[in-house]
Short mmCIF file of C-alpha atoms and ligand atoms in Angstrom, two decimals:
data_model
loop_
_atom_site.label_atom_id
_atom_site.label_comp_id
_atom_site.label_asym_id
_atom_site.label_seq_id
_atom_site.Cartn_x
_atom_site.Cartn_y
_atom_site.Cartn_z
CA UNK A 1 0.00 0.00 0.00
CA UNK A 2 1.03 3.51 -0.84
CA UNK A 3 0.24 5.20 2.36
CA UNK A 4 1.63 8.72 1.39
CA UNK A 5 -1.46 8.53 -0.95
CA UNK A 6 -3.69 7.87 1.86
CA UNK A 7 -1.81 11.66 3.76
CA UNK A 8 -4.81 13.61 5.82
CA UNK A 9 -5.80 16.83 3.54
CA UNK A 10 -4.21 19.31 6.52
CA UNK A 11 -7.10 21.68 8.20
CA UNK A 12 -7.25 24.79 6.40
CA UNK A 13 -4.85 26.72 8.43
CA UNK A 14 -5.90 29.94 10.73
CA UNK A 15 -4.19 33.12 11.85
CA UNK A 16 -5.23 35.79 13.51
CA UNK A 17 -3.82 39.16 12.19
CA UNK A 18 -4.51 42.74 12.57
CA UNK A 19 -5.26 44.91 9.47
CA UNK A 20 -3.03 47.42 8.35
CA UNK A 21 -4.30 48.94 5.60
CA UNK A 22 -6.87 48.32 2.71
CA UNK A 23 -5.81 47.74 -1.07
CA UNK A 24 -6.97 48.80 -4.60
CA UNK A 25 -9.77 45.81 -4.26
CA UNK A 26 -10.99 47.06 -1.05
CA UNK A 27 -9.62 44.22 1.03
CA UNK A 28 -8.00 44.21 4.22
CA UNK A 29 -3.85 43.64 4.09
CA UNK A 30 -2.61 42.20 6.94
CA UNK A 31 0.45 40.00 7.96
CA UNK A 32 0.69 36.46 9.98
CA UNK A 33 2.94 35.65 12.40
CA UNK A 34 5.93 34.73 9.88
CA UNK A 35 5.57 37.70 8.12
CA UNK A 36 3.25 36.11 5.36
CA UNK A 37 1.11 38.79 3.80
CA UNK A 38 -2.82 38.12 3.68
CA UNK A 39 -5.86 40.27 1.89
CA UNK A 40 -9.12 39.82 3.91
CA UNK A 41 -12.05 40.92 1.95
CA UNK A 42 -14.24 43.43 4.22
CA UNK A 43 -11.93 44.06 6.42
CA UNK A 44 -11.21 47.35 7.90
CA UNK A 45 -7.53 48.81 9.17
CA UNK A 46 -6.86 48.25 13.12
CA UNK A 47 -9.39 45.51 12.85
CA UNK A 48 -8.67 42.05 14.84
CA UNK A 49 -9.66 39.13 13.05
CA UNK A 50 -9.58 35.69 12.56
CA UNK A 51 -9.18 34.22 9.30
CA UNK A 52 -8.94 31.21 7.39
CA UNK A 53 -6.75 30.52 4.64
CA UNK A 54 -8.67 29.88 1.37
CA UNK A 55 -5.80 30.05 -1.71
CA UNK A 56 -2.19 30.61 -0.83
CA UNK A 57 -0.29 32.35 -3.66
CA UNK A 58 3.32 32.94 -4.49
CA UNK A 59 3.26 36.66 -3.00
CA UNK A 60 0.28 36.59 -0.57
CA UNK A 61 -2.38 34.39 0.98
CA UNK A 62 -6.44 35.08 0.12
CA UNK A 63 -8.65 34.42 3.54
CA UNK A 64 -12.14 34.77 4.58
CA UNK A 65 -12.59 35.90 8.16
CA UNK A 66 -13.94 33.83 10.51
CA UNK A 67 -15.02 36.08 13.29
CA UNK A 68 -13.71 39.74 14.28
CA UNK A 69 -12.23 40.19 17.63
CA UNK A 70 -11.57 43.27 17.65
CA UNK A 71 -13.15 46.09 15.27
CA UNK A 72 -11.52 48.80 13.23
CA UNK A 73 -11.15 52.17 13.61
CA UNK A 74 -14.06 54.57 11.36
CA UNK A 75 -16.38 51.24 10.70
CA UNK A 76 -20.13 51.54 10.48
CA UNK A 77 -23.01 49.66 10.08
CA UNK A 78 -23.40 48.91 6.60
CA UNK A 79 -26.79 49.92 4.91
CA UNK A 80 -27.15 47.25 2.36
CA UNK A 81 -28.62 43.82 4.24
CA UNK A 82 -26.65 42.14 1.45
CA UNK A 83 -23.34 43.63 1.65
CA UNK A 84 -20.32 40.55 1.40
CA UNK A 85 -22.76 38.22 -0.42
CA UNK A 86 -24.01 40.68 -3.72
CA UNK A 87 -20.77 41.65 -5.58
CA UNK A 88 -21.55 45.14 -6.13
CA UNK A 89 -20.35 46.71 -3.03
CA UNK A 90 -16.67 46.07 -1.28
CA UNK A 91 -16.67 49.52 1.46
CA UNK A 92 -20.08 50.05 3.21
CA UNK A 93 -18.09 48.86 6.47
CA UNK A 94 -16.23 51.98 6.07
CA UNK A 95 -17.38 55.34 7.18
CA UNK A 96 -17.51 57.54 3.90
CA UNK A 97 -14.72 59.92 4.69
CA UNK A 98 -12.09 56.73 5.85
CA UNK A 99 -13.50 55.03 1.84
CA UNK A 100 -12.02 58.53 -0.17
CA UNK A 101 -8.97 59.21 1.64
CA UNK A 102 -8.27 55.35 0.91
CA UNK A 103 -8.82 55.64 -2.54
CA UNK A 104 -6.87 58.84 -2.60
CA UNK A 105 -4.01 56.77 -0.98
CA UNK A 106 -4.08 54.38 -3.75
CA UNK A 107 -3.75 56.64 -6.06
CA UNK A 108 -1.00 58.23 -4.36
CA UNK A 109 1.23 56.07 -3.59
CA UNK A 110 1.07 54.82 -7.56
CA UNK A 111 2.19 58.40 -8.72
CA UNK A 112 4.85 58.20 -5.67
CA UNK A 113 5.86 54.51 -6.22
CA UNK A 114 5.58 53.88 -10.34
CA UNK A 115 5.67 57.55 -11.51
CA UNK A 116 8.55 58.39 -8.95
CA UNK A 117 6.18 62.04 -8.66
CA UNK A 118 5.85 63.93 -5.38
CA UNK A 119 2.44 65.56 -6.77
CA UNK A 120 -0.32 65.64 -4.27
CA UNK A 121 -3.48 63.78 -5.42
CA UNK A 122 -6.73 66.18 -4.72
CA UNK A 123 -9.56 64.01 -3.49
CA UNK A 124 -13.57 65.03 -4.96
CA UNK A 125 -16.01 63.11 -2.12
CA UNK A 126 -19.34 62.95 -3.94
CA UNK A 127 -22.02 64.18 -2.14
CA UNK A 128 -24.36 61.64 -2.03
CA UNK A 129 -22.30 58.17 -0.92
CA UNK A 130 -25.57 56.57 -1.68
CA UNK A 131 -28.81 56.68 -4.09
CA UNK A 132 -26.30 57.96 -7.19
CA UNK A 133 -26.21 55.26 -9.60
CA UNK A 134 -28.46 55.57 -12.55
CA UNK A 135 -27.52 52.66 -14.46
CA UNK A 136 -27.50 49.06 -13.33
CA UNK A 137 -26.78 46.14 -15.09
CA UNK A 138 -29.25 43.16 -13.35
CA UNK A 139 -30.14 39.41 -14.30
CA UNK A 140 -33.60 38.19 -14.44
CA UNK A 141 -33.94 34.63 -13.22
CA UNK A 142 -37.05 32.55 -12.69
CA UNK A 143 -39.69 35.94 -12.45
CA UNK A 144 -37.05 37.89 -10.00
CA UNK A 145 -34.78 40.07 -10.53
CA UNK A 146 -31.40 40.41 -9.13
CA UNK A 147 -27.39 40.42 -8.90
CA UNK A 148 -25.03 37.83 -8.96
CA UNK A 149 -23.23 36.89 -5.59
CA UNK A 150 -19.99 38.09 -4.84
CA UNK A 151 -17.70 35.93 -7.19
CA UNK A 152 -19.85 33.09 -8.48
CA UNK A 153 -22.72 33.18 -10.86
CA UNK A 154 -24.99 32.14 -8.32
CA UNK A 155 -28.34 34.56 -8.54
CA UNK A 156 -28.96 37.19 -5.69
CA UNK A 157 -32.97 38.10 -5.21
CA UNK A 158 -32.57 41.82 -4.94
CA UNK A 159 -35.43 44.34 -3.42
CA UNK A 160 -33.75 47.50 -3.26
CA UNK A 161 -29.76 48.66 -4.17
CA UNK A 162 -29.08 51.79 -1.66
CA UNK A 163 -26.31 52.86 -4.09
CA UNK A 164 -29.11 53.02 -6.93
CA UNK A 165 -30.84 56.40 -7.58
CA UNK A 166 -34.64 56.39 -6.51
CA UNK A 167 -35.89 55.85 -10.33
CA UNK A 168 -34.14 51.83 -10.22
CA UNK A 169 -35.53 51.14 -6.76
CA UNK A 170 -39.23 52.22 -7.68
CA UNK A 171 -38.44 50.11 -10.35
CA UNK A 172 -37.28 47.06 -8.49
CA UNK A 173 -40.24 47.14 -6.02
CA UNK A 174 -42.64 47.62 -9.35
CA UNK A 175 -41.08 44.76 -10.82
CA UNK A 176 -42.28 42.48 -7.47
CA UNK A 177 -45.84 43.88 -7.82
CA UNK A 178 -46.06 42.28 -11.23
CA UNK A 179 -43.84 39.61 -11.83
CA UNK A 180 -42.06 39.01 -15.11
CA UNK A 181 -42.01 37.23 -17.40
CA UNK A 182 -39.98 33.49 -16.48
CA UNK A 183 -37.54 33.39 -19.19
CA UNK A 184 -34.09 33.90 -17.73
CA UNK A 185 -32.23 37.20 -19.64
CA UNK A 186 -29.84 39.92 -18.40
CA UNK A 187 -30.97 43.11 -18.28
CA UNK A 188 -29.66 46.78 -17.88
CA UNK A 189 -31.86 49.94 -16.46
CA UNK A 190 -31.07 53.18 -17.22
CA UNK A 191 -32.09 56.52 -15.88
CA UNK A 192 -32.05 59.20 -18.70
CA UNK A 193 -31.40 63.26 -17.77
CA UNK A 194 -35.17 63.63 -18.02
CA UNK A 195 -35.42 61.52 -15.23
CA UNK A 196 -37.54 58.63 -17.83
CA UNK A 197 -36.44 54.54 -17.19
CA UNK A 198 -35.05 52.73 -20.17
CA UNK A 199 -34.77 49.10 -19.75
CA UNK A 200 -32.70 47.01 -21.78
CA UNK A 201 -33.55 42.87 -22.15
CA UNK A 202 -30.79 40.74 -23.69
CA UNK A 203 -29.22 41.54 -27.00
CA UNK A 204 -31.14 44.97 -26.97
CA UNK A 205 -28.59 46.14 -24.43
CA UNK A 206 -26.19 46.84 -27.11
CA UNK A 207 -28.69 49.86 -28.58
CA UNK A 208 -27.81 51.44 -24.82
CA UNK A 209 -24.83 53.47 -25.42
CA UNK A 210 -22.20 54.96 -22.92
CA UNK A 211 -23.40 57.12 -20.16
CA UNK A 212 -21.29 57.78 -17.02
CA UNK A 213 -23.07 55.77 -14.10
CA UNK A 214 -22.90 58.77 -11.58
CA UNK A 215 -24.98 62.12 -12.51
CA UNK A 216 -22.54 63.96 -9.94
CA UNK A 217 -19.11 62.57 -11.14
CA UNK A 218 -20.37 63.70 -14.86
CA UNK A 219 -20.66 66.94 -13.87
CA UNK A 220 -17.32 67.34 -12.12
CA UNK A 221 -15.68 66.20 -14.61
CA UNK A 222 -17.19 68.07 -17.07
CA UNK A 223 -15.97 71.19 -14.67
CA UNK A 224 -12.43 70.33 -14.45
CA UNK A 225 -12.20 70.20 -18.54
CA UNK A 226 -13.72 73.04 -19.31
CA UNK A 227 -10.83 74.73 -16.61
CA UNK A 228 -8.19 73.00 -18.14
CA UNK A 229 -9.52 73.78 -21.95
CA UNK A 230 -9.12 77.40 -21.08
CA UNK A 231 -6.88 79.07 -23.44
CA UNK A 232 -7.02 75.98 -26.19
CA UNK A 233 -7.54 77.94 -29.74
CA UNK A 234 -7.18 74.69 -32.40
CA UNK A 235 -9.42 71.85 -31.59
CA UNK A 236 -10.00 68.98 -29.69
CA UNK A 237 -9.74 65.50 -30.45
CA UNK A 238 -11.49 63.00 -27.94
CA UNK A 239 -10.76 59.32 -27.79
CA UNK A 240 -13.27 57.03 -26.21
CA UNK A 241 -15.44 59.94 -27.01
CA UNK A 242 -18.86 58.03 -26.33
CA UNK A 243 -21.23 60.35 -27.71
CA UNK A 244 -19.24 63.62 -26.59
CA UNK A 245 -21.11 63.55 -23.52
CA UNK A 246 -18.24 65.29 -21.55
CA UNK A 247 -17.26 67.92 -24.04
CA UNK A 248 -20.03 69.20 -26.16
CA UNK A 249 -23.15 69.70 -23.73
CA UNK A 250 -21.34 73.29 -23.11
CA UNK A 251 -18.68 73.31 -24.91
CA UNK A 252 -19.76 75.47 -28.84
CA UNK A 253 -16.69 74.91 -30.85
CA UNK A 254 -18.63 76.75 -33.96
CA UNK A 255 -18.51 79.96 -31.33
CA UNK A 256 -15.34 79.23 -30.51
CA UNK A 257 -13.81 78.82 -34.48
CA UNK A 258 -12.36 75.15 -33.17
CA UNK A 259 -13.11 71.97 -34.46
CA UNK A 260 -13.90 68.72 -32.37
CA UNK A 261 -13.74 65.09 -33.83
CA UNK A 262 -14.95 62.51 -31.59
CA UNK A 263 -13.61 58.69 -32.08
CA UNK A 264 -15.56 55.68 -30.69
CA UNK A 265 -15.56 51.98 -31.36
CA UNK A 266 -19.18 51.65 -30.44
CA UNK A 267 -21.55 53.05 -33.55
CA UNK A 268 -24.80 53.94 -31.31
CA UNK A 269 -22.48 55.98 -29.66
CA UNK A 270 -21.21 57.54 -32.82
CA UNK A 271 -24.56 58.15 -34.39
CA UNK A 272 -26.21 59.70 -31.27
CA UNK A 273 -22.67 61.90 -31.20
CA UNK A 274 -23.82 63.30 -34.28
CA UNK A 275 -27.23 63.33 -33.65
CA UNK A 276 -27.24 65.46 -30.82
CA UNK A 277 -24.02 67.79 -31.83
CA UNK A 278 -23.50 67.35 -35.58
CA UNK A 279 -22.33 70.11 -36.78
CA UNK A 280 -19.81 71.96 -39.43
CA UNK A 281 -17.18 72.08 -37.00
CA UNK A 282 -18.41 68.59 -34.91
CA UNK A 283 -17.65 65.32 -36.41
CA UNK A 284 -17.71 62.06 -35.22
CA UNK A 285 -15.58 58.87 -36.62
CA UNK A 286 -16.30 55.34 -35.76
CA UNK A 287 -12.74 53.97 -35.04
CA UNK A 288 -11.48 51.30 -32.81
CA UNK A 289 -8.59 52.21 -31.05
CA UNK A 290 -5.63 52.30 -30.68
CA UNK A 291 -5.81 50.88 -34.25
CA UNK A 292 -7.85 53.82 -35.69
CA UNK A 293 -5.27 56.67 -34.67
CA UNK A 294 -1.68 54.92 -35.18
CA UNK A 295 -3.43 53.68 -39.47
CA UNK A 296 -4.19 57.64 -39.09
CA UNK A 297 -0.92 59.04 -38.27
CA UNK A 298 0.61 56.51 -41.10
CA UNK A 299 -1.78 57.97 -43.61
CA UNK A 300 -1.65 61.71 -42.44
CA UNK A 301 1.73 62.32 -40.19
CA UNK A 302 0.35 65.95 -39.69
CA UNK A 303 -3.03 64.80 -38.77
CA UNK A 304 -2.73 65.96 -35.45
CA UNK A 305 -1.59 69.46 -36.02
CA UNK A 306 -5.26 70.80 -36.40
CA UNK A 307 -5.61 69.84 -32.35
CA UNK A 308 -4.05 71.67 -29.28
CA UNK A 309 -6.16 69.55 -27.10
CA UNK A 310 -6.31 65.49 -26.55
CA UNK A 311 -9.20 64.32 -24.05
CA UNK A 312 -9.15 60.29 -23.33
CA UNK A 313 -11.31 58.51 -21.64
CA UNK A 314 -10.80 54.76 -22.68
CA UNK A 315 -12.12 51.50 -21.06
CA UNK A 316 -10.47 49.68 -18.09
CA UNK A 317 -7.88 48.37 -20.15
CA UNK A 318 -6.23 51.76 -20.51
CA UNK A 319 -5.43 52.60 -24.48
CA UNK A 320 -2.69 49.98 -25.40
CA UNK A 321 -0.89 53.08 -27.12
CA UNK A 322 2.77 51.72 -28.45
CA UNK A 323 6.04 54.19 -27.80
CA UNK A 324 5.77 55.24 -31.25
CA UNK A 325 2.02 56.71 -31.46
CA UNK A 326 2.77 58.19 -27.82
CA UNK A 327 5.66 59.90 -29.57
CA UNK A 328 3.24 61.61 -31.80
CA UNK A 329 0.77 62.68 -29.18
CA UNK A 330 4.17 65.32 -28.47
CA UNK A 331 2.81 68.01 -30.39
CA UNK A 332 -0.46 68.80 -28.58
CA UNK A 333 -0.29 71.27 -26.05
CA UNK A 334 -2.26 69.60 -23.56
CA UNK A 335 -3.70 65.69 -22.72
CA UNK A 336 -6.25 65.55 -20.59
CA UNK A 337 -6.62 61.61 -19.30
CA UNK A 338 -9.43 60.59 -17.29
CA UNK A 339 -9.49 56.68 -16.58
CA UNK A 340 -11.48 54.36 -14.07
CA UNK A 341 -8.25 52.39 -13.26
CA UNK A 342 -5.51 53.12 -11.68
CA UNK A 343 -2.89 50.06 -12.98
CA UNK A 344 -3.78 50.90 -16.62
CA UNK A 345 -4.05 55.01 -16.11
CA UNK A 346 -0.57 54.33 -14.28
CA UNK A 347 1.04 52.66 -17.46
CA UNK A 348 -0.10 55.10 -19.84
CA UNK A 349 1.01 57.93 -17.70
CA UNK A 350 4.07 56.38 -17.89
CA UNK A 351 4.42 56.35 -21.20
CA UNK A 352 3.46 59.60 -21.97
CA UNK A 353 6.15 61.17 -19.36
CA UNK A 354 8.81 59.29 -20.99
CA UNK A 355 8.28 59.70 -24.88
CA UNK A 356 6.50 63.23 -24.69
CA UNK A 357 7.56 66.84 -23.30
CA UNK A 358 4.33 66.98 -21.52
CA UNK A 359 4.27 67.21 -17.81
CA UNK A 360 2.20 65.82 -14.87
CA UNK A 361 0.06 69.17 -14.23
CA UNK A 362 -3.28 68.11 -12.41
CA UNK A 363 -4.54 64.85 -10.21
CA UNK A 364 -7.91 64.04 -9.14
CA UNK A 365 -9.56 61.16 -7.44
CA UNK A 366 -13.17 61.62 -8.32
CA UNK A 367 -15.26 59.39 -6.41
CA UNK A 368 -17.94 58.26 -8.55
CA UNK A 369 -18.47 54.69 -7.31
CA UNK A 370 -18.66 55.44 -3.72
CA UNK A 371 -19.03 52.36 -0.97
CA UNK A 372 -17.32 50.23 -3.82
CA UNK A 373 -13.30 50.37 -4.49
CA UNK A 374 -13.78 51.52 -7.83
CA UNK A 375 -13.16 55.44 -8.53
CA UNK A 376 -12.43 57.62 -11.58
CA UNK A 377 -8.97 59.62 -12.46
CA UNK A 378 -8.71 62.95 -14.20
CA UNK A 379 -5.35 64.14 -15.10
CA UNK A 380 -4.09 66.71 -17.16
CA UNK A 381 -0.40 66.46 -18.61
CA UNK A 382 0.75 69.52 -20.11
C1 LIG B 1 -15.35 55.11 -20.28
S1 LIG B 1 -16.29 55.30 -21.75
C2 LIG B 1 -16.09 57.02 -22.06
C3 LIG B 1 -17.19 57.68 -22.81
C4 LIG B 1 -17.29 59.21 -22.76
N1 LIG B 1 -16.08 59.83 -22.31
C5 LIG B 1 -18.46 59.65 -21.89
O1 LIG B 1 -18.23 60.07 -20.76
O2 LIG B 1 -19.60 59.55 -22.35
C6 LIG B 1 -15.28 54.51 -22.89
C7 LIG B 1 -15.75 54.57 -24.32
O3 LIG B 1 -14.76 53.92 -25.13
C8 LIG B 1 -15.42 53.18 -26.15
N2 LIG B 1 -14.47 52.11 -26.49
C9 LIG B 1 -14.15 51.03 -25.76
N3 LIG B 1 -13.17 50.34 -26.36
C10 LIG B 1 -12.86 51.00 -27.49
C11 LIG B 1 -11.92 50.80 -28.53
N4 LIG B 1 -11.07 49.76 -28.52
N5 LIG B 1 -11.87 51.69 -29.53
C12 LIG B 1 -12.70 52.75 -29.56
N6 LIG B 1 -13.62 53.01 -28.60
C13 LIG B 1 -13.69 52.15 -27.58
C14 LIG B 1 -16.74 52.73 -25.56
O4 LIG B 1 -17.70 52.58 -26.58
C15 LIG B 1 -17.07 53.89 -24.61
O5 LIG B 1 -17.90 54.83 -25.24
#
């Protein structure tokens, strides 16, 4: 008999650490005993806990806590009775003010660490930490509607979402007064400017479009471009321009003799872009990037003269720009680079400090997810 086959699987092993600070997920970082490093999801720094090793990896260990002996400093109650199981939501046990200087901090210490910059990252709190979102993305499943847990596809019955605006948890109540229809399908629900629902079933979600999820973080970003478009006299060229929805609701470039060109991979965006700002001197391309812009600069190397301005604003991923296009973005006057993620907005940054002339000028963690650990970047490099 091979008895080293027949080994006991060895108990999950426990420590109990105290958390030291929380990371770009959300989770708790602590250390063991020997100096191991472990993330705790929901944890909160000073907090006591005990916690169970669930995947060990070559850097760190993941855990789920077992019980918490002793609690945190700035924890409160969270609002959500489904906070840890539904996915959504990674801060509610944090008191607002403790979630936005920690996403400041992670902001800070990648311009400090990766960027090697001493520039001081200026924090915008929104001003409602709850009831902002005005689009959710939901999956219907046997008559209810609801989320998937945290991490699995397992389906979450959901009666309200506290970080929803008003218009989605009318909605969500409505949609238990009559049920629905069996058949499982994802759907999205979106809360126009006029205040009007738009629901989305299935395949129909791809007539949506792009709209920023927060009302409030819209708007302040909309503020901090037009402050740093002041003095621009060419034009403006915006990647990942949606359908100009940061640019063009004030911004005239006919009464302004510039020209705008808007690029976006996704053609509802694109035609509602020219729909709702078509103009002599607006123009919107379809384009996937960054293919669309370095085929441009091979056809036309001058193509960017006509712009002093570059606003970006790509997808998580960040803009896969090579060396050689980023060496061409050198003769704009001013980039201004808003992003949702930190790693990616950090590698881009990168790049653009070492192949261009243009500096670090501007930093701003704009809190548009608030009691989750995702936020939104605006920079401005000039
Ligand atoms: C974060 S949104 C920004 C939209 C716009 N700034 C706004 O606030 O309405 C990113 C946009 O990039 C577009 N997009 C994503 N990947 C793309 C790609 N590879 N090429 C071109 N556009 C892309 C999406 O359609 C989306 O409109």
């Amino acid at each position: 008999v091979n008895w080293k086959k027949y080994q006991p699987v060895p108990a999950p092993r426990i420590h109990t650490v105290t958390i030291e600070k929380v990371g770009i997920y959300g989770e708790g970082i602590a250390r063991t005993l020997t100096g191991e490093t472990v993330f705790v999801p929901f944890a909160h720094v000073g907090e006591v806990c005990e916690v169970q090793e669930t995947r060990r990896r070559r850097h760190f260990i993941e855990t789920r806590k077992l019980r918490t002996l002793v609690e945190g400093r700035d924890r409160v109650e969270p609002v959500c009775p489904l906070f840890t199981r539904c996915g959504g939501c990674q801060l509610q046990h944090m008191d607002y003010g403790a979630q936005v200087e920690q996403k400041r901090q992670v902001l800070q210490v990648f311009v400090r660490k990766k960027l090697g910059l001493e520039m001081t990252v200026q924090a915008d709190p929104c001003p409602r930490p709850y009831g902002y979102r005005r689009r959710v993305r939901l999956r219907q499943f046997g008559g209810k509607v609801g989320y998937f847990r945290s991490r699995t596809h397992e389906f979450l019955d959901v009666r309200s979402c506290p970080i929803a605006v008003s218009e989605i948890n009318a909605w969500l109540q409505d949609s238990r007064n009559f049920p629905r229809p069996r058949e499982d399908v994802d759907l999205s629900i979106d809360v126009q400017a006029d205040g009007q629902i738009k629901t989305y079933e299935g395949s129909d979600q791809r007539q949506m479009g792009f709209q920023q999820a927060n009302a409030w973080g819209e708007a302040r970003l909309r503020e901090l471009i037009c402050e740093d478009l002041h003095g621009a006299h060419k034009g403006i060229l915006e990647l990942y321009a949606g359908s100009g929805a940061l640019v063009l609701p004030w911004f005239k470039p006919e009464e302004q003799g510039f020209r705008y060109l808007g690029v976006d991979g996704d053609e509802v965006n694109v035609r509602r872009g020219r729909e709702l700002y078509g103009s002599e001197s607006v123009s919107f391309e379809r384009g996937m990037l960054p293919g669309w812009l370095t085929l441009k600069l091979a056809e036309q190397p001058q193509a960017l003269d006509a712009y002093d301005v570059l606003v970006l604003d790509p997808p998580r991923g960040g803009t896969n720009l090579r060396p050689k296009t980023v060496k061409a973005l050198a003769t704009l006057q001013r980039i201004i680079y808003i992003s949702c993620d930190p790693l990616s907005w950090t590698r881009d940054a990168k790049l653009l400090l070492e192949h261009t002339h243009l500096r670090l000028r501007r930093l701003h963690m704009i809190d548009m997810f608030p009691q989750t650990r995702h936020f939104e970047i605006y920079s401005l490099f000039r």
